[in-house]
Structure formats: C-alpha cells, structure tokens
Short mmCIF file of C-alpha atoms and ligand atoms in Angstrom, two decimals:
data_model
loop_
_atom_site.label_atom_id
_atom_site.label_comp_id
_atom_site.label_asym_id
_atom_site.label_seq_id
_atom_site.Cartn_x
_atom_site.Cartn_y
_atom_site.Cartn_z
CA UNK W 1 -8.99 7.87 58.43
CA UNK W 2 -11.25 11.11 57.89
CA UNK W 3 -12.00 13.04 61.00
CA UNK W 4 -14.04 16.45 62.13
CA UNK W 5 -11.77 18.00 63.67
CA UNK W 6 -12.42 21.53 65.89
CA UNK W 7 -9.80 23.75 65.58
CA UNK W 8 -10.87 26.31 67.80
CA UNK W 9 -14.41 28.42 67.82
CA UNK W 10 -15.87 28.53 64.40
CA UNK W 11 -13.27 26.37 63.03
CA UNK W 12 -13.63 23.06 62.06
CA UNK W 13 -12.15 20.96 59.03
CA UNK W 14 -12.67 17.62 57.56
CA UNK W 15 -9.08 15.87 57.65
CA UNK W 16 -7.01 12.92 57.27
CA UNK W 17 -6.08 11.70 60.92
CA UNK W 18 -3.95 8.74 62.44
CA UNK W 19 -6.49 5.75 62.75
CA UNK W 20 -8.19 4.96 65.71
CA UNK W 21 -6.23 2.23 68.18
CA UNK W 22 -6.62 0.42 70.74
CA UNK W 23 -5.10 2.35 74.18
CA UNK W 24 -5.87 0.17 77.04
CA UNK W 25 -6.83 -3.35 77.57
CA UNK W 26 -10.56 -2.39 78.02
CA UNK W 27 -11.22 -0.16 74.90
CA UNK W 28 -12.97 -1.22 71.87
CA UNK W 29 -12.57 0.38 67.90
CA UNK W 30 -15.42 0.63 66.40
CA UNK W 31 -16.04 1.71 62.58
CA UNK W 32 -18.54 4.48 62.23
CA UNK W 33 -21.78 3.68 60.31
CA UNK W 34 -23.99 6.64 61.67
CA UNK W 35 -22.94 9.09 63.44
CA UNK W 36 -24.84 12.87 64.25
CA UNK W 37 -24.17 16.91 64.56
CA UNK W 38 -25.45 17.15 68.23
CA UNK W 39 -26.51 21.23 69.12
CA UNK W 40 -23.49 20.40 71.92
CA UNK W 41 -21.11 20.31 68.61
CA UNK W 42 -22.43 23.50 67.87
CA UNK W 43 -21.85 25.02 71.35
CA UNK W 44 -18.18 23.93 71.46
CA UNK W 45 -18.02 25.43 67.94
CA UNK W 46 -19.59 28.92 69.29
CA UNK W 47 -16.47 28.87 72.13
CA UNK W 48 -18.80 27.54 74.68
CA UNK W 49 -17.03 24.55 75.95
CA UNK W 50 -13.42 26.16 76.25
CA UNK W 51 -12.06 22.52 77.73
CA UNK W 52 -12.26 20.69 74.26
CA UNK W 53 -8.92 21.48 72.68
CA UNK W 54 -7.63 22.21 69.15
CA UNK W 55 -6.99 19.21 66.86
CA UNK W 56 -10.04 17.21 69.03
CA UNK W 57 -12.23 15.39 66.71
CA UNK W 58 -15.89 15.84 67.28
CA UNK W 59 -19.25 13.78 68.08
CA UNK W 60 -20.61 11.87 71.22
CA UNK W 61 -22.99 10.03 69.03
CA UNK W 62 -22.94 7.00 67.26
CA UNK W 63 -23.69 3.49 65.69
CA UNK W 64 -20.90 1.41 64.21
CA UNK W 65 -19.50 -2.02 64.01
CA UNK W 66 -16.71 -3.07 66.88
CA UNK W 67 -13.07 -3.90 64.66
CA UNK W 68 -10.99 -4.06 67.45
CA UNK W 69 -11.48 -4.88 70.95
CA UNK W 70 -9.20 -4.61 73.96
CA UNK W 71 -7.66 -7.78 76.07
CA UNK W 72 -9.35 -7.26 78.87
CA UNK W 73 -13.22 -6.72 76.90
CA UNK W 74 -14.94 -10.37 77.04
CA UNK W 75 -18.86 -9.90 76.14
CA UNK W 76 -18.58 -8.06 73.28
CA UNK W 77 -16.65 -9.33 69.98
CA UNK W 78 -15.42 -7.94 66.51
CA UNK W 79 -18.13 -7.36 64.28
CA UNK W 80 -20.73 -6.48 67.25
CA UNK W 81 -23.13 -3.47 65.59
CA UNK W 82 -23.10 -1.03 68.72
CA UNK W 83 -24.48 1.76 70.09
CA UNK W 84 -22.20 4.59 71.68
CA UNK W 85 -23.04 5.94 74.43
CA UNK W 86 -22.24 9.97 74.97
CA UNK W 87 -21.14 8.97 78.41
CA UNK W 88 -18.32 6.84 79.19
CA UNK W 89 -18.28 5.65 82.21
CA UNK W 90 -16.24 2.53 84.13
CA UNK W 91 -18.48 0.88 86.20
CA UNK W 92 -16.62 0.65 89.20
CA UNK W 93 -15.74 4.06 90.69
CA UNK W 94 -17.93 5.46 93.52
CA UNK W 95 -20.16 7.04 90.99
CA UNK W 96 -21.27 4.32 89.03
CA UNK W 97 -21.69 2.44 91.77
CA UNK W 98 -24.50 4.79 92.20
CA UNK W 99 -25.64 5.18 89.00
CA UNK W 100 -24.64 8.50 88.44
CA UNK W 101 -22.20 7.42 85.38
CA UNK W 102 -22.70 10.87 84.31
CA UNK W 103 -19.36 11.94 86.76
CA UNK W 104 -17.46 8.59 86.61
CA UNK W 105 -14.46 8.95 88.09
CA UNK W 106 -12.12 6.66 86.51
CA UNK W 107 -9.03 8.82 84.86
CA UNK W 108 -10.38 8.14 80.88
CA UNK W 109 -10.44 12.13 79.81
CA UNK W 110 -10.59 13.53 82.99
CA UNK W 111 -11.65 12.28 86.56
CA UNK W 112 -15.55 13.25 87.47
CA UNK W 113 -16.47 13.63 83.83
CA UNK W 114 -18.34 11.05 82.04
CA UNK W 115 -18.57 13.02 78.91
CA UNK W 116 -15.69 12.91 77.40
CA UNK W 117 -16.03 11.15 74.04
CA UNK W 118 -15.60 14.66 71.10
CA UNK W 119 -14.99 16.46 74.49
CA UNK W 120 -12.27 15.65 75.97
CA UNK W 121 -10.84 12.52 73.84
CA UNK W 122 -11.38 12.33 70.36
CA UNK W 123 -14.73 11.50 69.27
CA UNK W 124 -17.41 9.89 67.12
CA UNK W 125 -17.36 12.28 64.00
CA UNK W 126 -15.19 9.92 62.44
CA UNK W 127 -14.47 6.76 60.34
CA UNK W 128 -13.52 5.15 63.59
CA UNK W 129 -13.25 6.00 67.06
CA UNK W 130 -11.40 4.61 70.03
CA UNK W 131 -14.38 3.49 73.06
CA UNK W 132 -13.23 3.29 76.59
CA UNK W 133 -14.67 1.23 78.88
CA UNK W 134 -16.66 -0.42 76.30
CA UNK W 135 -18.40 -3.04 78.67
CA UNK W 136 -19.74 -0.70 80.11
CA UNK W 137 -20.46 2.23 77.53
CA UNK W 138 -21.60 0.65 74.35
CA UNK W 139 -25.13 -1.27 74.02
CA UNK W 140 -25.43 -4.08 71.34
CA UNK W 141 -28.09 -2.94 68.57
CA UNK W 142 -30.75 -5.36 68.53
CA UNK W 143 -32.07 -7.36 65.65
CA UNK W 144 -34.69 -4.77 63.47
CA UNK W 145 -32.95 -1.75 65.39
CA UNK W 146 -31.74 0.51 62.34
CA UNK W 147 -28.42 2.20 62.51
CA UNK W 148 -30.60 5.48 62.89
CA UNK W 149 -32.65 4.53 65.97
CA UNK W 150 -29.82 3.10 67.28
CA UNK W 151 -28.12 6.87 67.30
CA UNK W 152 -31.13 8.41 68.99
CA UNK W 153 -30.03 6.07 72.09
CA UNK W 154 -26.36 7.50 72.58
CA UNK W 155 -28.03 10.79 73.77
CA UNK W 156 -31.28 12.77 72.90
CA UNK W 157 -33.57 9.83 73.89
CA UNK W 158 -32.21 9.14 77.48
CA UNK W 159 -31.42 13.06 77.90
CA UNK W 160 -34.99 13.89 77.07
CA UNK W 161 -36.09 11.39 79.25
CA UNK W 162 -33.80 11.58 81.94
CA UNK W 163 -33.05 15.17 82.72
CA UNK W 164 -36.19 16.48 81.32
CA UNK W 165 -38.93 14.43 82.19
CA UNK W 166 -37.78 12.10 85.43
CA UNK W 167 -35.85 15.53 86.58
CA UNK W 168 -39.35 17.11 85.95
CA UNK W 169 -40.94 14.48 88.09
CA UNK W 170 -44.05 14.19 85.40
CA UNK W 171 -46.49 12.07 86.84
CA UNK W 172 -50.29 10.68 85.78
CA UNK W 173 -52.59 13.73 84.82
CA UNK W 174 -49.95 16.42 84.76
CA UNK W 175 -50.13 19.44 81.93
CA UNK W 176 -46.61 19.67 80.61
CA UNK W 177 -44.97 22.30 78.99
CA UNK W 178 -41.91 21.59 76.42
CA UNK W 179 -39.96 24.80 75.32
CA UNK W 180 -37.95 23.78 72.48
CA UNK W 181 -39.35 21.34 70.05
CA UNK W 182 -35.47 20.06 68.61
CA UNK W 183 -34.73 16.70 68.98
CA UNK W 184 -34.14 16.66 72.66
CA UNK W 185 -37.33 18.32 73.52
CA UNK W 186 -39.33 15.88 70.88
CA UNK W 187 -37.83 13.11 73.20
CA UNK W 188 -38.91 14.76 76.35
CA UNK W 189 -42.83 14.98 74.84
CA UNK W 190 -42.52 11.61 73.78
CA UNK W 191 -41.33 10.22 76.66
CA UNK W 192 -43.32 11.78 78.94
CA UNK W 193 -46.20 10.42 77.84
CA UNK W 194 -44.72 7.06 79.55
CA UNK W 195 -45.94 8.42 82.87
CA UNK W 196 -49.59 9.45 81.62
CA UNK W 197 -49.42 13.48 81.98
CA UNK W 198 -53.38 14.94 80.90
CA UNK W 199 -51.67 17.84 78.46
CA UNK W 200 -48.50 18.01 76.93
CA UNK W 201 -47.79 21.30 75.65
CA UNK W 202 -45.24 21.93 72.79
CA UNK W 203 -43.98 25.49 72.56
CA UNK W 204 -41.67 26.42 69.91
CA UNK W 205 -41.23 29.31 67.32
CA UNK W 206 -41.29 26.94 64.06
CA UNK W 207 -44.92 25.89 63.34
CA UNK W 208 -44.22 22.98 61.41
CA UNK W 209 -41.79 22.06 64.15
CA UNK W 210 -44.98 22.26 66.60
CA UNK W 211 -47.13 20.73 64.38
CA UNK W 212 -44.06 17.40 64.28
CA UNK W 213 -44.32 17.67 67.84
CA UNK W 214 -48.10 16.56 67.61
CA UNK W 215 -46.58 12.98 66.17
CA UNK W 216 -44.20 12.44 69.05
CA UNK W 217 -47.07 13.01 71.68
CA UNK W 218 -47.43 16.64 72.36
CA UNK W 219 -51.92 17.59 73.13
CA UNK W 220 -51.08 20.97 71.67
CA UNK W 221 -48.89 23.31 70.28
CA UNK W 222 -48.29 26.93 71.06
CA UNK W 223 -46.55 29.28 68.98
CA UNK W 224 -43.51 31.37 71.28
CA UNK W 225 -43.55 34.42 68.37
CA UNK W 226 -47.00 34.63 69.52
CA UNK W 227 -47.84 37.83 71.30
CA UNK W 228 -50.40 35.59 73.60
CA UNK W 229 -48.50 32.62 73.79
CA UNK W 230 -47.83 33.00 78.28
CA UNK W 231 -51.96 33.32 77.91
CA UNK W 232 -52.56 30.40 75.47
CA UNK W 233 -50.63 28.32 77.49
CA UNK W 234 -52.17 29.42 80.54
CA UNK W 235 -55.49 28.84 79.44
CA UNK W 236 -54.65 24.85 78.78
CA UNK W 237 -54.55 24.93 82.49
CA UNK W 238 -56.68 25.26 85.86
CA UNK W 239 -55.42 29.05 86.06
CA UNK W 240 -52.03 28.29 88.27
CA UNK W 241 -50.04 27.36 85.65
CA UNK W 242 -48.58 23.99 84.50
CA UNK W 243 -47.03 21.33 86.80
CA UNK W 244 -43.96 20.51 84.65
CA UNK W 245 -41.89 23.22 82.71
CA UNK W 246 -39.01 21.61 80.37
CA UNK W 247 -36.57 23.76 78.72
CA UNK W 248 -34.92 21.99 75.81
CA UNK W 249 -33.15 25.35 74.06
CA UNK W 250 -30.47 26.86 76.82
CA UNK W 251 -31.07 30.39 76.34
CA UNK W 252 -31.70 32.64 78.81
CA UNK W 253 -34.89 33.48 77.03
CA UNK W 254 -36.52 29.96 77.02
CA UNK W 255 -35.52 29.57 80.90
CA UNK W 256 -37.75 32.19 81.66
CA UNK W 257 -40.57 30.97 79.58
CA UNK W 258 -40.34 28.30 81.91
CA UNK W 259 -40.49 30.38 84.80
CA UNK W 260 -43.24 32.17 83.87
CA UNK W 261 -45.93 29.36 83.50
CA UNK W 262 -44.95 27.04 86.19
CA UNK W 263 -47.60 26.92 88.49
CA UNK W 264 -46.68 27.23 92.16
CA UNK W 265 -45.51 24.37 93.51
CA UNK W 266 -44.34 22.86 89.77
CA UNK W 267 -41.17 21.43 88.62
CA UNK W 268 -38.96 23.46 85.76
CA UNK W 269 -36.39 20.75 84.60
CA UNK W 270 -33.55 22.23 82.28
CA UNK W 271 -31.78 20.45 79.56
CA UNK W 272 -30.71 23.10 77.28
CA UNK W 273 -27.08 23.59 77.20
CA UNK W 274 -26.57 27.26 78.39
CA UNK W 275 -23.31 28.70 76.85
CA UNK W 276 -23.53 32.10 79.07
CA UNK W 277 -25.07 32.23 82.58
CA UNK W 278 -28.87 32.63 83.33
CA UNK W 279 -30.63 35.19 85.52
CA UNK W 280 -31.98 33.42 88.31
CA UNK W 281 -34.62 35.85 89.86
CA UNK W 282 -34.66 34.09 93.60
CA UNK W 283 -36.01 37.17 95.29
CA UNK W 284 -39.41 36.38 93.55
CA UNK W 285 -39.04 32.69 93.15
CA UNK W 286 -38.54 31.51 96.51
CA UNK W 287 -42.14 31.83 97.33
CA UNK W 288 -43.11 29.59 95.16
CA UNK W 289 -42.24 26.55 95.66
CA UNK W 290 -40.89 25.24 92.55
CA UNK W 291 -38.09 22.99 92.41
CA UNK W 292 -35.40 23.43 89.29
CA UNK W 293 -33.08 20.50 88.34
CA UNK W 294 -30.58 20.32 85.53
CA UNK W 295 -28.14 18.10 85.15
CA UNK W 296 -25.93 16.02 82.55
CA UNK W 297 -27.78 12.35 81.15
CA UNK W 298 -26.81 9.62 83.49
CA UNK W 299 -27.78 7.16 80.53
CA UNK W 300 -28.73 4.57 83.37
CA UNK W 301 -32.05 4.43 81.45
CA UNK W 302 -30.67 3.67 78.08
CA UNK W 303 -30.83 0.18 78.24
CA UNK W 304 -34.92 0.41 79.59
CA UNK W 305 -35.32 3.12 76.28
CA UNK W 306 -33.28 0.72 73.90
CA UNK W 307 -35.60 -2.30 75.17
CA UNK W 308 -38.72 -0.33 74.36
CA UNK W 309 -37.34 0.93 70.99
CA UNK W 310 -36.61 -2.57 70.34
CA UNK W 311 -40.39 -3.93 71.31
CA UNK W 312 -41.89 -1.33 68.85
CA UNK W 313 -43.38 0.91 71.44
CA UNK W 314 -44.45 4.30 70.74
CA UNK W 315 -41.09 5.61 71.62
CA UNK W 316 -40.37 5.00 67.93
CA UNK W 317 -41.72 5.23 65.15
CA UNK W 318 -41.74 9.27 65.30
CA UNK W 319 -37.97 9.38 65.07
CA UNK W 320 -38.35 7.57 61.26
CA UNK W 321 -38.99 9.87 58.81
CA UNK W 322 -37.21 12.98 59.34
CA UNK W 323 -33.57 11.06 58.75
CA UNK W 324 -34.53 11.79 55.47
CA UNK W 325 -31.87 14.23 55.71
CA UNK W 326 -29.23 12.48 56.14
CA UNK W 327 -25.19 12.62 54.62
CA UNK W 328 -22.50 9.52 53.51
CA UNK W 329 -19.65 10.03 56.05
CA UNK W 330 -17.31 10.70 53.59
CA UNK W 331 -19.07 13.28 51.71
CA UNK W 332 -18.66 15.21 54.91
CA UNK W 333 -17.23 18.66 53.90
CA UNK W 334 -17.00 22.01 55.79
CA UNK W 335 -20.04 24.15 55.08
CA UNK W 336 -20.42 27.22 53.62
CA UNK W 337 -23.50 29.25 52.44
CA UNK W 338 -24.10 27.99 48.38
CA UNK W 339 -23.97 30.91 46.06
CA UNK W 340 -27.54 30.09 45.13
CA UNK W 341 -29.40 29.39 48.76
CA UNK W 342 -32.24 31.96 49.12
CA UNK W 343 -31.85 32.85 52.81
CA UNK W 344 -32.33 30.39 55.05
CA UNK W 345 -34.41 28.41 52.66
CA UNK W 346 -33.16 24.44 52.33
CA UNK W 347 -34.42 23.22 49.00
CA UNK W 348 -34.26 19.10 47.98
CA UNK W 349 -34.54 18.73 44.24
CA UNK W 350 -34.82 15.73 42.76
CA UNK W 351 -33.41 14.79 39.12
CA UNK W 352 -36.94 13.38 38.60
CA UNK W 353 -39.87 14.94 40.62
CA UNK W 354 -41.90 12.30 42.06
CA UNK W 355 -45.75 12.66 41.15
CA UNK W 356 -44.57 15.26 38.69
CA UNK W 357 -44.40 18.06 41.47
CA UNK W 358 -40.87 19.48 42.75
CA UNK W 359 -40.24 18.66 46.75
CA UNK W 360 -39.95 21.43 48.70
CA UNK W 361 -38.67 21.82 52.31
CA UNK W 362 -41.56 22.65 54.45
CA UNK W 363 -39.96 24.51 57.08
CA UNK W 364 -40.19 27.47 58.16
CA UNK W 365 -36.73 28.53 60.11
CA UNK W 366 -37.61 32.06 61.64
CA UNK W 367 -35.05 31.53 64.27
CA UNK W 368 -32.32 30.70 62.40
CA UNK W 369 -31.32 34.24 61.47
CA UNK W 370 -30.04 35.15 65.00
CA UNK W 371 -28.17 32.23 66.80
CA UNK W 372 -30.05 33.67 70.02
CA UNK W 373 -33.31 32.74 69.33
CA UNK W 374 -34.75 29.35 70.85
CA UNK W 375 -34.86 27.08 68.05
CA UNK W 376 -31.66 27.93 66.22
CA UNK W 377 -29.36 25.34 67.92
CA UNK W 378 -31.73 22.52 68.59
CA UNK W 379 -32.74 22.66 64.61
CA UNK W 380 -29.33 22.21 63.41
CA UNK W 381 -28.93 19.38 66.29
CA UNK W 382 -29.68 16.08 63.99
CA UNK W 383 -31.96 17.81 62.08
CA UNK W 384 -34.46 15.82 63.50
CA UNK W 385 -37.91 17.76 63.62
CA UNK W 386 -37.07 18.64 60.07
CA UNK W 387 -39.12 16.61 57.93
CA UNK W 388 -39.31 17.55 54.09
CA UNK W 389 -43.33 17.72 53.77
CA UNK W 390 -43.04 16.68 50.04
CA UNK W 391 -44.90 13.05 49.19
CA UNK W 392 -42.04 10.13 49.66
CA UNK W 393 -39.69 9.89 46.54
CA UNK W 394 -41.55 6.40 44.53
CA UNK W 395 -40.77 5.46 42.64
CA UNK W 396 -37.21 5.42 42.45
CA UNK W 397 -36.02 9.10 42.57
CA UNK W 398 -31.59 9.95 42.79
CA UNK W 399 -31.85 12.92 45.42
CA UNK W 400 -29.18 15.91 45.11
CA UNK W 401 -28.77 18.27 47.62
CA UNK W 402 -28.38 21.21 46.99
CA UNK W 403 -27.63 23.46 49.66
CA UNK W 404 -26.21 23.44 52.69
CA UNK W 405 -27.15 23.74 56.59
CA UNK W 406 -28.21 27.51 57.35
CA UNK W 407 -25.99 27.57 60.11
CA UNK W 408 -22.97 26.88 58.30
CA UNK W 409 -21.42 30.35 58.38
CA UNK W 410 -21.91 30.23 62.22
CA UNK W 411 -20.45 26.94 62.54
CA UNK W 412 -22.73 24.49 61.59
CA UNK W 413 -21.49 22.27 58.78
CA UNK W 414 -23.12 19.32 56.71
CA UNK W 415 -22.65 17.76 53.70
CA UNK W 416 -22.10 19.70 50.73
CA UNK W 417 -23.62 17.34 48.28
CA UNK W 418 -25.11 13.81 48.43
CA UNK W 419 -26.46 11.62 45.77
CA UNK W 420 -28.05 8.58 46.57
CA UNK W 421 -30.09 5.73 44.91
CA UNK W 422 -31.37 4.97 48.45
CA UNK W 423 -35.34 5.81 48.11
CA UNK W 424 -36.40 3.75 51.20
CA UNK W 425 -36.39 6.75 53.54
ZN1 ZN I 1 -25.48 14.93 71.96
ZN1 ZN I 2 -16.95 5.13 86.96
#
C-alpha cells in the first residue's frame, strides 16, 4: 500500500509500505477514504514531537471502510464506514474508566498515551491503517454523514470543543475571545455558541479567515496585524476584559494575546500545540485570578458532537464548503514550491472558467512567510478556513491544480496535481 511516511524533521516521502494487518484480536483494518494534514503533522515535521520515529507513517485523522476486523471485535463488521478517532484508547484501564481516554493506559504505543495513531504506531495517512481497540476508538458514520464531516469528528471538532471551550468554562452571556481562526479555533467559535456566550470574538491575522469565522459563529472579527487590535477587542467589552481567552495557534505570541485581554477573574484555555516552551509571567498573573487549562482531547464528547452533526445542527454546515480543496489519496506526492507559484499565492484554474471569469483564491496568507507567525500552522492544518471565494464551478467545470501548499518547502506537502470531474463541492 502507499504510505506518508516521516523520515525525520522536514522529511517526509510518499512510499510503498507492507499492508496494514491485523495485530491483536481487538484491532480493526480499515481502508482509507478521507483522511487530513493535521497542523500536529506539521509540528512533528518541524522536529517538535522527537518521540515519533523514522519510517512512522503519518495522520490521526480519518474516515474509511473496516476490511478486516480482529477475533475478539463483535459490534462492528467488515464494510462498517467509520470514523477514527485521534485517540485510542481501551476502555478498561483506570483512565477510561474516568473518561480521561486521552492517557489510556493499556500498552497499544505506549502506556499513558492515548495518542498514538501517526505518533507512536503507524497512522492514518495511508491506504489502510491498523485501529486498536476499535470498540472503543472508531464511531460508525451515520446515514447522510459525508466522508468529510465524518473527518472533522476524529479531532478538530471535539478538540475545539473540549479543550477550548469546556476547558474555557464558556457559559450563557460570556464575550469570548478566539486567537487563531484555523480549523481548531473555527470549532471552538462554533461550538461555543452551544453554551449561549453574548460576543464571540475572532482574532486572527488573515481577514478573509476572520471574515469565515463570521459563518461558524464568531459576533466579530478583529484583525491581530492591527496596531489597535488589544483596544478593539477591549472595547467589545465592559472595560475588564473578556471572560474566556482561547488560544488555537501555540506560539508564544498568541498565548500572550490571551493574557493580555482576559479580564480578571477569566478563563485562558490553550489548545495550540506549542513546539518550544512559553513564558509564563506568574509574578504578575497571580493576582488575577485567572485560571489556564490545556490539555490533550479526551474525545469523550465525540459521540454527543457526531449526534448533533448527524441531526443537522448548526455545528455543520460551516465545515462544507471549504473541502473544496481537497486531494485523491493516491495523487499524494511530496511538495515542493512549482516553478511558476507567485509567492505564497494558491491559484485554482479551471480548463473552462465558470461564468466566463477565472477563479481566484481569495486568501490572503500574510503569515505564511515566517512559520512563527499565528496563522501559519493552523492554515496548512486541513485547509479548512480556506475557501476559494470564486462562484461554485456549474456547470460542469474539470479543476487542475496548479500549485502546491505554501508551506511545502517547510514541510508541508499536498497534492501536486488533481483533476477531477467531481463539481458537487
Ligand atoms: Zn489532528
Ligand atoms: Zn484505557
């Protein structure tokens, strides 16, 4: 089968690998239909996650049809669509017992580590991947669940939710901030709305990216490259500052945007995954008041998300249209900068233009240039938030891509080239 494999920082390849098996009696194989490039792929390319090893394959992520299951898995069959959950976990241990399936216990990878799919066992980037305790870490996708939705449940959804806004204790007439409007922080202001905050606040340095945010639920949007921005957010509160901070980057930077508008008092909840440590200035906090959590997704409200996804809540429809940009599996290649990509610029061009204009790419990626700077890693992450603002391809258009992921030289990789006939997205 084909594989991403990581074969040490800022190397990655594209490979022919032994097929996924069965390894114990309650593992399930399941055949890849849609997987994603998570911004934690792009940390343990950037030598941030030294435990993953050379020759791992990558991704956490994942919807895909079971082919194989082990002797001891009853409830779910071959030919089951599932979900994949990022975390693993057994059910049994201590841990699970109490929820936290985040540090599961059982031996699978390594013992207090429920994260270990693309981490430390070989992952979902793949034609097929090998599922440990499947009862337990795989959700059936329901009837008129796409493949794509399906994928937002192994991780951003419940992390957003979880670690961002329960961590964040939001509760009814709160003014939220969101620092980071990737896909993990477009979760958070979605699902935060659940618990009926007055203002939720979307701060990142992409405008179009803030302006998306406006669709999943974010009251307003605030610019970070903004000089003003600490004062424009200010000013969408009594004074004091706002009751929930979320950081959804994990840079140093963005933490302390969080700092500095918290009211006293507030809640900062951080989800960004921080690759170097983070000043933690306690000689001026600790009069305030604030609490900070962080934490690895427990996924123990997956199933709750997946239900509403399934009923057609809100927490849906947002997550539709920016799949646009989207790859076959096996036109998977290593990515490099094309010889003809202007910058940073992304361009779609179509072998037909649809309404007799040429599509362009709408955003703007002012942070992409230096892999420090907050929306760099959460853009790349799914490439959710990135929705071509060109009128939908009717009537039948054959899309070409024709350049690559900006972050390709600093290990980001997608697709070289796709051609599709698919016009329904
Ligand atoms: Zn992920
Ligand atoms: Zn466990």
């Amino acid at each position: 089968m084909k594989a991403m494999i990581y074969h040490g920082p800022g190397r990655k390849a594209w490979e022919d690998v032994p097929d996924a098996t069965i390894e114990k009696p309650t593992d399930v194989v399941v055949k890849i239909e849609t997987t994603t490039i998570c911004g934690t792929d792009l940390h343990i390319l950037g030598g941030d996650v030294p435990a993953v090893q050379d020759g791992r394959i990558l991704g956490h992520e994942g919807v895909g049809t079971i082919t194989e299951v082990g002797s001891a898995v009853t409830s779910l069959q071959v030919g089951d669509r599932v979900i994949i959950s990022c975390i693993s976990a057994c059910g049994h241990c201590d841990m699970c017992k109490q929820r936290v399936f985040s540090h599961c216990l059982a031996d699978e990878g390594a013992s207090g580590i429920g994260w270990i799919l693309g981490h430390l066992i070989n992952g979902t980037q793949a034609e097929y991947v090998r599922v440990p305790f499947a009862e337990t870490s795989v959700y059936r996708l329901p009837d008129g669940v796409t493949p794509q939705e399906g994928a937002m449940l192994s991780d951003i959804l419940p992390t957003g939710h979880e670690i961002g806004v329960q961590y964040g204790h939001v509760k009814v007439g709160d003014v939220v901030v969101v620092v980071g409007a990737g896909p993990v922080g477009l979760a958070a202001i979605m699902t935060s709305r659940l618990y009926g905050p007055s203002k939720v606040i979307a701060v990142d340095l992409d405008a179009n990216r803030v302006e998306q945010a406006k669709r999943f639920g974010a009251t307003h949007g605030v610019l970070s490259s903004d000089d003003d921005w600490k004062d424009q957010v200010m000013a969408l509160t009594d004074g004091l500052g706002v009751d929930v901070a979320i950081e959804a980057v994990g840079v140093p930077a963005t933490f302390q945007m969080c700092l500095d508008v918290v009211r006293p008092a507030g809640h900062v909840a951080n989800v960004g995954v921080h690759g170097a440590g983070v000043p933690l200035p306690l000689d001026t906090l600790w009069i305030s008041n604030i609490t900070i959590a962080m934490g690895l997704v427990n996924t123990d409200t997956t199933a709750t998300l997946l239900k509403m996804v399934a009923e057609h809540t809100p927490v849906r429809e947002p997550y539709l249209r920016p799949w646009r940009h989207r790859e076959g599996l096996r036109r998977v290649r290593p990515g490099r900068r094309d010889a003809g990509a202007q910058g940073c610029a992304q361009r779609l061009t179509s072998r037909r233009r649809p309404h007799g204009r040429r599509p362009t790419c709408g955003v703007r990626l002012r942070g992409c240039a230096d892999a420090a700077l907050p929306s760099w890693t959460s853009w790349t992450s799914n490439q959710v938030g990135h929705t071509n603002r060109a009128p939908a391809p009717r009537p039948k258009v054959v899309w070409h891509r024709t350049s690559v992921c900006p972050t390709a030289d600093r290990g980001g990789y997608v697709a070289k080239s796709r051609d599709s006939d698919d016009d329904s997205w």
